[in-house]
PDB file of C-alpha atoms (C1' of nucleotides) in Angstrom:
ATOM      1  CA  MET A   1      48.321  16.668   6.414  1.00  0.00           C
ATOM      2  CA  PRO A   2      45.419  15.301   8.164  1.00  0.00           C
ATOM      3  CA  GLU A   3      41.093  14.973   7.173  1.00  0.00           C
ATOM      4  CA  GLY A   4      39.201  12.229   8.252  1.00  0.00           C
ATOM      5  CA  PRO A   5      40.041   9.840   5.650  1.00  0.00           C
ATOM      6  CA  THR A   6      43.640  10.153   6.603  1.00  0.00           C
ATOM      7  CA  ILE A   7      43.348   9.295  10.131  1.00  0.00           C
ATOM      8  CA  LEU A   8      41.567   6.284   9.349  1.00  0.00           C
ATOM      9  CA  LEU A   9      44.489   5.155   6.715  1.00  0.00           C
ATOM     10  CA  MET A  10      46.672   5.822   9.428  1.00  0.00           C
ATOM     11  CA  LYS A  11      44.265   3.177  11.640  1.00  0.00           C
ATOM     12  CA  GLU A  12      44.959   0.966   9.092  1.00  0.00           C
ATOM     13  CA  ASP A  13      48.718   1.236   9.035  1.00  0.00           C
ATOM     14  CA  LEU A  14      48.535   0.934  13.477  1.00  0.00           C
ATOM     15  CA  GLN A  15      46.172  -1.424  13.209  1.00  0.00           C
ATOM     16  CA  LYS A  16      48.454  -4.477  12.983  1.00  0.00           C
ATOM     17  CA  PHE A  17      49.436  -3.202  16.864  1.00  0.00           C
ATOM     18  CA  ALA A  18      46.779  -4.222  18.218  1.00  0.00           C
ATOM     19  CA  GLY A  19      46.716  -6.912  21.322  1.00  0.00           C
ATOM     20  CA  LYS A  20      49.736  -6.464  20.939  1.00  0.00           C
ATOM     21  CA  LYS A  21      52.349  -5.202  25.028  1.00  0.00           C
ATOM     22  CA  VAL A  22      53.989  -2.214  24.772  1.00  0.00           C
ATOM     23  CA  ILE A  23      58.020  -2.283  25.821  1.00  0.00           C
ATOM     24  CA  ASP A  24      58.999   0.657  25.175  1.00  0.00           C
ATOM     25  CA  VAL A  25      57.998   4.044  25.431  1.00  0.00           C
ATOM     26  CA  PHE A  26      59.851   7.114  24.066  1.00  0.00           C
ATOM     27  CA  GLY A  27      59.027  11.083  22.944  1.00  0.00           C
ATOM     28  CA  ASP A  28      58.065  14.203  25.260  1.00  0.00           C
ATOM     29  CA  ALA A  29      54.195  14.350  25.510  1.00  0.00           C
ATOM     30  CA  ASN A  30      53.263  16.059  28.084  1.00  0.00           C
ATOM     31  CA  PHE A  31      51.881  13.491  30.498  1.00  0.00           C
ATOM     32  CA  GLU A  32      54.329  10.531  32.583  1.00  0.00           C
ATOM     33  CA  LYS A  33      54.593   7.975  30.164  1.00  0.00           C
ATOM     34  CA  GLU A  34      55.813   5.468  31.913  1.00  0.00           C
ATOM     35  CA  PRO A  35      53.209   3.338  33.115  1.00  0.00           C
ATOM     36  CA  LEU A  36      52.831   3.218  29.553  1.00  0.00           C
ATOM     37  CA  LYS A  37      54.975   0.506  29.014  1.00  0.00           C
ATOM     38  CA  GLY A  38      53.314  -3.291  30.147  1.00  0.00           C
ATOM     39  CA  GLU A  39      50.242  -2.194  28.826  1.00  0.00           C
ATOM     40  CA  ILE A  40      48.394  -3.958  26.363  1.00  0.00           C
ATOM     41  CA  LEU A  41      47.059  -1.774  23.323  1.00  0.00           C
ATOM     42  CA  ARG A  42      43.999  -3.105  23.123  1.00  0.00           C
ATOM     43  CA  GLU A  43      41.921  -1.689  20.306  1.00  0.00           C
ATOM     44  CA  ILE A  44      42.473   2.198  17.896  1.00  0.00           C
ATOM     45  CA  LYS A  45      39.523   4.073  17.791  1.00  0.00           C
ATOM     46  CA  THR A  46      39.286   7.198  15.622  1.00  0.00           C
ATOM     47  CA  PHE A  47      36.681   9.691  16.093  1.00  0.00           C
ATOM     48  CA  GLY A  48      36.782  11.990  12.738  1.00  0.00           C
ATOM     49  CA  LYS A  49      40.430  13.809  13.301  1.00  0.00           C
ATOM     50  CA  GLN A  50      41.175  11.928  16.798  1.00  0.00           C
ATOM     51  CA  THR A  51      43.036   9.019  17.044  1.00  0.00           C
ATOM     52  CA  TYR A  52      42.626   6.677  20.547  1.00  0.00           C
ATOM     53  CA  LEU A  53      44.813   4.014  21.580  1.00  0.00           C
ATOM     54  CA  VAL A  54      43.174   2.553  23.925  1.00  0.00           C
ATOM     55  CA  PHE A  55      44.509   0.788  27.012  1.00  0.00           C
ATOM     56  CA  ASP A  56      43.130  -1.055  30.133  1.00  0.00           C
ATOM     57  CA  GLU A  57      43.191   2.127  32.651  1.00  0.00           C
ATOM     58  CA  PHE A  58      43.200   5.341  29.832  1.00  0.00           C
ATOM     59  CA  ALA A  59      43.777   5.851  26.403  1.00  0.00           C
ATOM     60  CA  VAL A  60      45.454   8.365  24.574  1.00  0.00           C
ATOM     61  CA  ARG A  61      44.331  10.697  21.966  1.00  0.00           C
ATOM     62  CA  ILE A  62      45.826  11.876  19.726  1.00  0.00           C
ATOM     63  CA  HIS A  63      45.800  14.903  16.879  1.00  0.00           C
ATOM     64  CA  LEU A  64      48.277  15.065  14.582  1.00  0.00           C
ATOM     65  CA  LEU A  65      46.930  18.896  13.658  1.00  0.00           C
ATOM     66  CA  MET A  66      47.653  20.804  10.551  1.00  0.00           C
ATOM     67  CA  PHE A  67      51.523  19.037  10.983  1.00  0.00           C
ATOM     68  CA  GLY A  68      51.247  16.391  12.453  1.00  0.00           C
ATOM     69  CA  SER A  69      53.357  12.665  11.232  1.00  0.00           C
ATOM     70  CA  TYR A  70      53.697   9.137  11.717  1.00  0.00           C
ATOM     71  CA  ILE A  71      55.955   6.448  10.913  1.00  0.00           C
ATOM     72  CA  VAL A  72      55.481   2.938  11.154  1.00  0.00           C
ATOM     73  CA  ASP A  73      57.883   0.054  11.916  1.00  0.00           C
ATOM     74  CA  GLU A  74      60.878   2.718  11.400  1.00  0.00           C
ATOM     75  CA  HIS A  75      63.555   2.873  13.790  1.00  0.00           C
ATOM     76  CA  LEU A  76      63.819   7.086  14.662  1.00  0.00           C
ATOM     77  CA  GLN A  77      65.884   8.635  12.942  1.00  0.00           C
ATOM     78  CA  SER A  78      66.048  11.962  15.148  1.00  0.00           C
ATOM     79  CA  GLU A  79      64.054  12.704  17.876  1.00  0.00           C
ATOM     80  CA  LYS A  80      63.445  16.124  17.042  1.00  0.00           C
ATOM     81  CA  ASN A  81      59.458  16.977  17.993  1.00  0.00           C
ATOM     82  CA  LEU A  82      59.044  13.904  18.544  1.00  0.00           C
ATOM     83  CA  ARG A  83      55.569  13.583  20.824  1.00  0.00           C
ATOM     84  CA  LEU A  84      54.735   9.322  21.367  1.00  0.00           C
ATOM     85  CA  GLY A  85      56.638   6.568  20.210  1.00  0.00           C
ATOM     86  CA  LEU A  86      55.490   2.946  21.395  1.00  0.00           C
ATOM     87  CA  GLN A  87      58.020   0.575  21.238  1.00  0.00           C
ATOM     88  CA  PHE A  88      56.464  -3.218  20.115  1.00  0.00           C
ATOM     89  CA  LYS A  89      58.293  -6.729  20.485  1.00  0.00           C
ATOM     90  CA  THR A  90      57.531  -6.862  16.640  1.00  0.00           C
ATOM     91  CA  GLY A  91      58.280  -2.830  15.532  1.00  0.00           C
ATOM     92  CA  GLY A  92      56.832   0.519  16.656  1.00  0.00           C
ATOM     93  CA  MET A  93      54.516   3.394  16.055  1.00  0.00           C
ATOM     94  CA  TYR A  94      56.534   6.991  16.060  1.00  0.00           C
ATOM     95  CA  PHE A  95      53.646  10.001  16.216  1.00  0.00           C
ATOM     96  CA  TYR A  96      55.797  13.920  15.078  1.00  0.00           C
ATOM     97  CA  THR A  97      54.330  17.865  15.542  1.00  0.00           C
ATOM     98  CA  CYS A  98      51.543  16.524  17.261  1.00  0.00           C
ATOM     99  CA  ASN A  99      48.561  16.652  19.908  1.00  0.00           C
ATOM    100  CA  VAL A 100      49.080  13.853  22.385  1.00  0.00           C
ATOM    101  CA  LYS A 101      47.034  13.772  25.600  1.00  0.00           C
ATOM    102  CA  LEU A 102      45.953  11.138  28.303  1.00  0.00           C
ATOM    103  CA  VAL A 103      42.605  10.810  28.701  1.00  0.00           C
ATOM    104  CA  ASP A 104      40.619   8.492  30.484  1.00  0.00           C
ATOM    105  CA  LEU A 105      37.468   5.471  29.539  1.00  0.00           C
ATOM    106  CA  GLU A 106      35.380   7.435  30.249  1.00  0.00           C
ATOM    107  CA  PHE A 107      35.901  10.545  28.210  1.00  0.00           C
ATOM    108  CA  LEU A 108      35.440   8.038  24.871  1.00  0.00           C
ATOM    109  CA  SER A 109      31.763   7.119  26.474  1.00  0.00           C
ATOM    110  CA  LYS A 110      31.371  10.892  26.243  1.00  0.00           C
ATOM    111  CA  ILE A 111      31.937  10.968  23.039  1.00  0.00           C
ATOM    112  CA  ASP A 112      29.212  11.761  20.242  1.00  0.00           C
ATOM    113  CA  TRP A 113      30.648   8.891  17.935  1.00  0.00           C
ATOM    114  CA  GLU A 114      27.372   9.192  15.241  1.00  0.00           C
ATOM    115  CA  ALA A 115      28.491  12.458  14.562  1.00  0.00           C
ATOM    116  CA  ASP A 116      31.821  11.154  12.602  1.00  0.00           C
ATOM    117  CA  VAL A 117      31.469  10.827   8.462  1.00  0.00           C
ATOM    118  CA  MET A 118      33.840   8.969   7.968  1.00  0.00           C
ATOM    119  CA  SER A 119      31.407   5.750  10.424  1.00  0.00           C
ATOM    120  CA  ASP A 120      29.083   3.287  10.218  1.00  0.00           C
ATOM    121  CA  ASP A 121      26.995   5.154  13.235  1.00  0.00           C
ATOM    122  CA  TRP A 122      27.518   7.884  10.969  1.00  0.00           C
ATOM    123  CA  ASN A 123      23.554   9.603  12.455  1.00  0.00           C
ATOM    124  CA  THR A 124      22.643  11.223   8.763  1.00  0.00           C
ATOM    125  CA  LYS A 125      18.920  12.815  11.389  1.00  0.00           C
ATOM    126  CA  THR A 126      21.387  13.810  14.095  1.00  0.00           C
ATOM    127  CA  ALA A 127      22.781  16.251  11.093  1.00  0.00           C
ATOM    128  CA  GLU A 128      19.193  17.592  10.095  1.00  0.00           C
ATOM    129  CA  GLU A 129      18.927  18.781  13.354  1.00  0.00           C
ATOM    130  CA  LYS A 130      21.185  20.233  14.669  1.00  0.00           C
ATOM    131  CA  LEU A 131      21.570  22.516  11.731  1.00  0.00           C
ATOM    132  CA  GLU A 132      18.252  23.091  11.855  1.00  0.00           C
ATOM    133  CA  SER A 133      18.932  24.186  15.331  1.00  0.00           C
ATOM    134  CA  ASN A 134      21.652  26.656  13.553  1.00  0.00           C
ATOM    135  CA  PRO A 135      20.328  28.585  10.740  1.00  0.00           C
ATOM    136  CA  LYS A 136      21.580  31.397  10.543  1.00  0.00           C
ATOM    137  CA  MET A 137      24.657  29.651  10.746  1.00  0.00           C
ATOM    138  CA  MET A 138      27.110  29.833   7.249  1.00  0.00           C
ATOM    139  CA  VAL A 139      27.543  25.883   5.516  1.00  0.00           C
ATOM    140  CA  CYS A 140      31.480  26.863   5.232  1.00  0.00           C
ATOM    141  CA  ASP A 141      31.426  26.689   9.387  1.00  0.00           C
ATOM    142  CA  ALA A 142      28.841  24.382   9.370  1.00  0.00           C
ATOM    143  CA  LEU A 143      31.147  22.015   7.662  1.00  0.00           C
ATOM    144  CA  MET A 144      33.621  22.281   9.265  1.00  0.00           C
ATOM    145  CA  ASP A 145      32.328  22.203  12.761  1.00  0.00           C
ATOM    146  CA  GLN A 146      33.691  18.931  14.760  1.00  0.00           C
ATOM    147  CA  ASP A 147      30.740  18.326  16.863  1.00  0.00           C
ATOM    148  CA  ILE A 148      28.423  17.860  13.444  1.00  0.00           C
ATOM    149  CA  PHE A 149      30.943  17.111  10.686  1.00  0.00           C
ATOM    150  CA  SER A 150      33.165  15.603  12.956  1.00  0.00           C
ATOM    151  CA  GLY A 151      36.818  13.938  10.458  1.00  0.00           C
ATOM    152  CA  VAL A 152      35.434  17.143   7.880  1.00  0.00           C
ATOM    153  CA  GLY A 153      38.153  19.239   7.119  1.00  0.00           C
ATOM    154  CA  ASN A 154      38.713  22.196   4.398  1.00  0.00           C
ATOM    155  CA  ILE A 155      39.359  19.869   1.520  1.00  0.00           C
ATOM    156  CA  ILE A 156      36.054  18.235   1.834  1.00  0.00           C
ATOM    157  CA  LYS A 157      34.345  21.263   2.631  1.00  0.00           C
ATOM    158  CA  ASN A 158      35.027  22.997  -0.158  1.00  0.00           C
ATOM    159  CA  GLU A 159      34.681  19.821  -3.026  1.00  0.00           C
ATOM    160  CA  ALA A 160      31.311  18.467  -1.057  1.00  0.00           C
ATOM    161  CA  LEU A 161      30.293  22.742  -1.608  1.00  0.00           C
ATOM    162  CA  PHE A 162      31.197  22.548  -5.027  1.00  0.00           C
ATOM    163  CA  ARG A 163      29.109  18.890  -5.418  1.00  0.00           C
ATOM    164  CA  ILE A 164      26.258  20.908  -4.892  1.00  0.00           C
ATOM    165  CA  GLY A 165      26.142  24.201  -5.688  1.00  0.00           C
ATOM    166  CA  VAL A 166      26.577  26.529  -2.609  1.00  0.00           C
ATOM    167  CA  GLN A 167      28.102  29.021  -2.389  1.00  0.00           C
ATOM    168  CA  PRO A 168      29.748  28.604   0.904  1.00  0.00           C
ATOM    169  CA  GLU A 169      28.754  31.825   2.559  1.00  0.00           C
ATOM    170  CA  SER A 170      25.354  30.842   2.253  1.00  0.00           C
ATOM    171  CA  LEU A 171      22.938  30.001   5.714  1.00  0.00           C
ATOM    172  CA  VAL A 172      22.507  26.454   6.948  1.00  0.00           C
ATOM    173  CA  GLY A 173      18.208  27.851   7.031  1.00  0.00           C
ATOM    174  CA  ASN A 174      17.576  29.434   4.353  1.00  0.00           C
ATOM    175  CA  LEU A 175      18.865  26.539   2.381  1.00  0.00           C
ATOM    176  CA  PRO A 176      16.322  24.464   1.311  1.00  0.00           C
ATOM    177  CA  PRO A 177      15.382  21.156   2.192  1.00  0.00           C
ATOM    178  CA  LYS A 178      16.400  19.108   0.085  1.00  0.00           C
ATOM    179  CA  LYS A 179      19.534  20.914  -0.469  1.00  0.00           C
ATOM    180  CA  VAL A 180      20.535  20.320   3.316  1.00  0.00           C
ATOM    181  CA  LYS A 181      19.838  17.139   2.272  1.00  0.00           C
ATOM    182  CA  GLU A 182      22.844  17.083  -0.328  1.00  0.00           C
ATOM    183  CA  LEU A 183      24.895  19.084   2.329  1.00  0.00           C
ATOM    184  CA  ILE A 184      24.945  15.592   4.614  1.00  0.00           C
ATOM    185  CA  ALA A 185      25.350  13.287   2.016  1.00  0.00           C
ATOM    186  CA  GLU A 186      27.660  15.115   0.436  1.00  0.00           C
ATOM    187  CA  ALA A 187      30.544  15.127   2.914  1.00  0.00           C
ATOM    188  CA  ARG A 188      30.321  11.401   4.537  1.00  0.00           C
ATOM    189  CA  ASN A 189      29.952  10.135   0.226  1.00  0.00           C
ATOM    190  CA  TYR A 190      32.962  12.668  -0.989  1.00  0.00           C
ATOM    191  CA  SER A 191      34.183  11.781   2.466  1.00  0.00           C
ATOM    192  CA  PHE A 192      34.903   8.655   0.871  1.00  0.00           C
ATOM    193  CA  ASP A 193      36.238   9.373  -2.189  1.00  0.00           C
ATOM    194  CA  PHE A 194      38.659  10.679  -0.593  1.00  0.00           C
ATOM    195  CA  LEU A 195      39.982   7.117   1.432  1.00  0.00           C
ATOM    196  CA  LYS A 196      40.155   5.926  -1.955  1.00  0.00           C
ATOM    197  CA  TRP A 197      42.089   8.474  -4.184  1.00  0.00           C
ATOM    198  CA  LYS A 198      43.613   9.130  -0.960  1.00  0.00           C
ATOM    199  CA  SER A 199      44.842   5.066  -0.670  1.00  0.00           C
ATOM    200  CA  GLN A 200      45.627   5.235  -4.476  1.00  0.00           C
ATOM    201  CA  SER A 201      47.428   8.928  -3.509  1.00  0.00           C
ATOM    202  CA  VAL A 202      45.770   9.841  -6.277  1.00  0.00           C
ATOM    203  CA  LEU A 203      43.673  13.051  -4.393  1.00  0.00           C
ATOM    204  CA  LYS A 204      45.238  16.075  -5.682  1.00  0.00           C
ATOM    205  CA  LYS A 205      44.268  15.324  -9.532  1.00  0.00           C
ATOM    206  CA  HIS A 206      40.297  14.742  -8.622  1.00  0.00           C
ATOM    207  CA  TRP A 207      39.704  18.633  -6.532  1.00  0.00           C
ATOM    208  CA  GLN A 208      38.454  20.254  -8.960  1.00  0.00           C
ATOM    209  CA  VAL A 209      37.911  23.897  -6.665  1.00  0.00           C
ATOM    210  CA  TYR A 210      40.539  22.722  -4.393  1.00  0.00           C
ATOM    211  CA  SER A 211      43.122  25.278  -4.799  1.00  0.00           C
ATOM    212  CA  LYS A 212      41.756  25.730  -8.100  1.00  0.00           C
ATOM    213  CA  ASN A 213      42.009  28.376 -10.724  1.00  0.00           C
ATOM    214  CA  ALA A 214      38.884  27.959 -12.974  1.00  0.00           C
ATOM    215  CA  CYS A 215      35.460  26.456 -12.774  1.00  0.00           C
ATOM    216  CA  PRO A 216      35.841  22.810 -14.547  1.00  0.00           C
ATOM    217  CA  ILE A 217      31.782  23.276 -15.493  1.00  0.00           C
ATOM    218  CA  CYS A 218      32.220  26.792 -16.952  1.00  0.00           C
ATOM    219  CA  GLY A 219      36.051  27.918 -17.255  1.00  0.00           C
ATOM    220  CA  GLN A 220      35.304  30.613 -15.268  1.00  0.00           C
ATOM    221  CA  LYS A 221      38.156  32.375 -12.892  1.00  0.00           C
ATOM    222  CA  LEU A 222      37.323  30.645  -8.991  1.00  0.00           C
ATOM    223  CA  ILE A 223      36.951  32.782  -6.511  1.00  0.00           C
ATOM    224  CA  GLN A 224      38.720  32.448  -3.300  1.00  0.00           C
ATOM    225  CA  LYS A 225      38.347  34.071   0.472  1.00  0.00           C
ATOM    226  CA  ASN A 226      38.104  33.222   3.407  1.00  0.00           C
ATOM    227  CA  THR A 227      34.722  32.671   5.001  1.00  0.00           C
ATOM    228  CA  GLY A 228      32.709  32.478   7.970  1.00  0.00           C
ATOM    229  CA  LEU A 229      33.780  32.363  11.781  1.00  0.00           C
ATOM    230  CA  GLY A 230      36.300  29.539  10.882  1.00  0.00           C
ATOM    231  CA  LYS A 231      37.681  32.252   8.188  1.00  0.00           C
ATOM    232  CA  ARG A 232      38.877  29.296   6.246  1.00  0.00           C
ATOM    233  CA  SER A 233      39.419  29.186   2.688  1.00  0.00           C
ATOM    234  CA  SER A 234      37.060  28.624   0.374  1.00  0.00           C
ATOM    235  CA  PHE A 235      37.261  28.417  -3.414  1.00  0.00           C
ATOM    236  CA  TYR A 236      34.278  28.564  -5.647  1.00  0.00           C
ATOM    237  CA  CYS A 237      32.998  29.054  -8.581  1.00  0.00           C
ATOM    238  CA  GLU A 238      30.170  32.846  -8.348  1.00  0.00           C
ATOM    239  CA  LYS A 239      28.345  31.444 -11.651  1.00  0.00           C
ATOM    240  CA  ASP A 240      28.176  27.077 -10.856  1.00  0.00           C
ATOM    241  CA  GLN A 241      27.665  27.490  -6.997  1.00  0.00           C
ATOM    242  CA  LYS A 242      24.015  29.948  -5.880  1.00  0.00           C
ATOM    243  CA  LEU A 243      24.290  32.400  -2.660  1.00  0.00           C
ATOM    244  CA  TYR A 244      21.297  31.014  -0.582  1.00  0.00           C
TER     245      TYR A 244
ATOM    246  C1'  DG B   1      62.985  33.262   1.005  1.00  0.00           C
ATOM    247  C1'  DC B   2      58.042  34.103   1.846  1.00  0.00           C
ATOM    248  C1'  DG B   3      53.577  33.353   2.155  1.00  0.00           C
ATOM    249  C1'  DA B   4      49.835  29.501   3.195  1.00  0.00           C
ATOM    250  C1'  DA B   5      48.484  25.818   4.162  1.00  0.00           C
ATOM    251  C1'  DT B   6      44.951  19.156   4.703  1.00  0.00           C
ATOM    252  C1'  DG B   7      43.267  22.266  12.180  1.00  0.00           C
ATOM    253  C1'  DT B   8      42.786  23.161  17.368  1.00  0.00           C
ATOM    254  C1'  DT B   9      43.787  24.995  21.358  1.00  0.00           C
ATOM    255  C1'  DT B  10      44.221  28.999  24.878  1.00  0.00           C
ATOM    256  C1'  DC B  11      44.756  33.877  26.106  1.00  0.00           C
ATOM    257  C1'  DC B  12      42.972  38.337  25.602  1.00  0.00           C
ATOM    258  C1'  DC B  13      40.281  41.842  24.896  1.00  0.00           C
ATOM    259  C1'  DG B  14      35.815  44.839  24.498  1.00  0.00           C
TER     260       DG B  14
ATOM    261  C1'  DC C   1      30.153  35.832  30.296  1.00  0.00           C
ATOM    262  C1'  DC C   2      30.406  35.866  25.711  1.00  0.00           C
ATOM    263  C1'  DG C   3      32.334  36.344  21.065  1.00  0.00           C
ATOM    264  C1'  DG C   4      35.850  37.989  17.572  1.00  0.00           C
ATOM    265  C1'  DG C   5      39.962  38.369  16.845  1.00  0.00           C
ATOM    266  C1'  DA C   6      45.796  37.106  17.409  1.00  0.00           C
ATOM    267  C1'  DA C   7      48.824  34.427  19.022  1.00  0.00           C
ATOM    268  C1'  DA C   8      50.455  29.926  19.922  1.00  0.00           C
ATOM    269  C1'  DC C   9      52.478  25.971  17.885  1.00  0.00           C
ATOM    270  C1'  DA C  10      55.552  24.196  13.789  1.00  0.00           C
ATOM    271  C1'  DT C  11      56.520  21.644   8.604  1.00  0.00           C
ATOM    272  C1'  DT C  12      56.539  20.749   3.617  1.00  0.00           C
ATOM    273  C1'  DC C  13      55.661  22.877  -0.926  1.00  0.00           C
ATOM    274  C1'  DG C  14      55.080  26.486  -4.176  1.00  0.00           C
TER     275       DG C  14
END
DNA sequence: GCGAATGTTTCCCG
DNA sequence: CCGGGAAACATTCG
């Protein structure tokens, strides 16, 4: 379900519980949940597709993976796949079918926050340097690399590459400098379009190539194949996306 | 009913 | 020790 922008929307939904005290904890997450009781949720941070519920002595890291989901406030219908539920006086947050881990606060300080495409701290220059040091990498793998473009997922990858007219299997080192800049700019740019469209529930309507059949420019049938070391599905037009 | 899918980690093999 | 590959997790949609 989630790429970076979706996680940001989740954070907005959770935000009202910041500063509130946990009064009860549920779920089958694989750690001792008792210490969470009575703790104040100090802050909610996101890094790419990860969410951190920050407490005084530790943080809870949540990753929704492919099928994760969450609900806010509603009382639980079923405990099925409930990994973590936090009950506050005013309601609760419940996370299903996801990966939940306890991390120490030091873990947070080691995160390269500048690598998050959705963040105000996003650093174009650093991204450029990371790409430069991986010339043999295919652009499809580079975009999916969470150390370079944290938050980018398969939809953003496909749409961003279409926008800049680059074939997914192109090698990073073969791109002209101008295209490298476009790649970096569009990874972030499309992510914010994604955020806007997702929040208005019109994301799919705006897909140009992802899960589509025909090229919106020339009408030719799109290629769909698994590309790169990641073997993730790519949709592209042979005519309008150049292989570098 | 099957297969694929907005993802990542872990284990096994050569 | 490495890289690649498959498996594992688990749900929803076409």
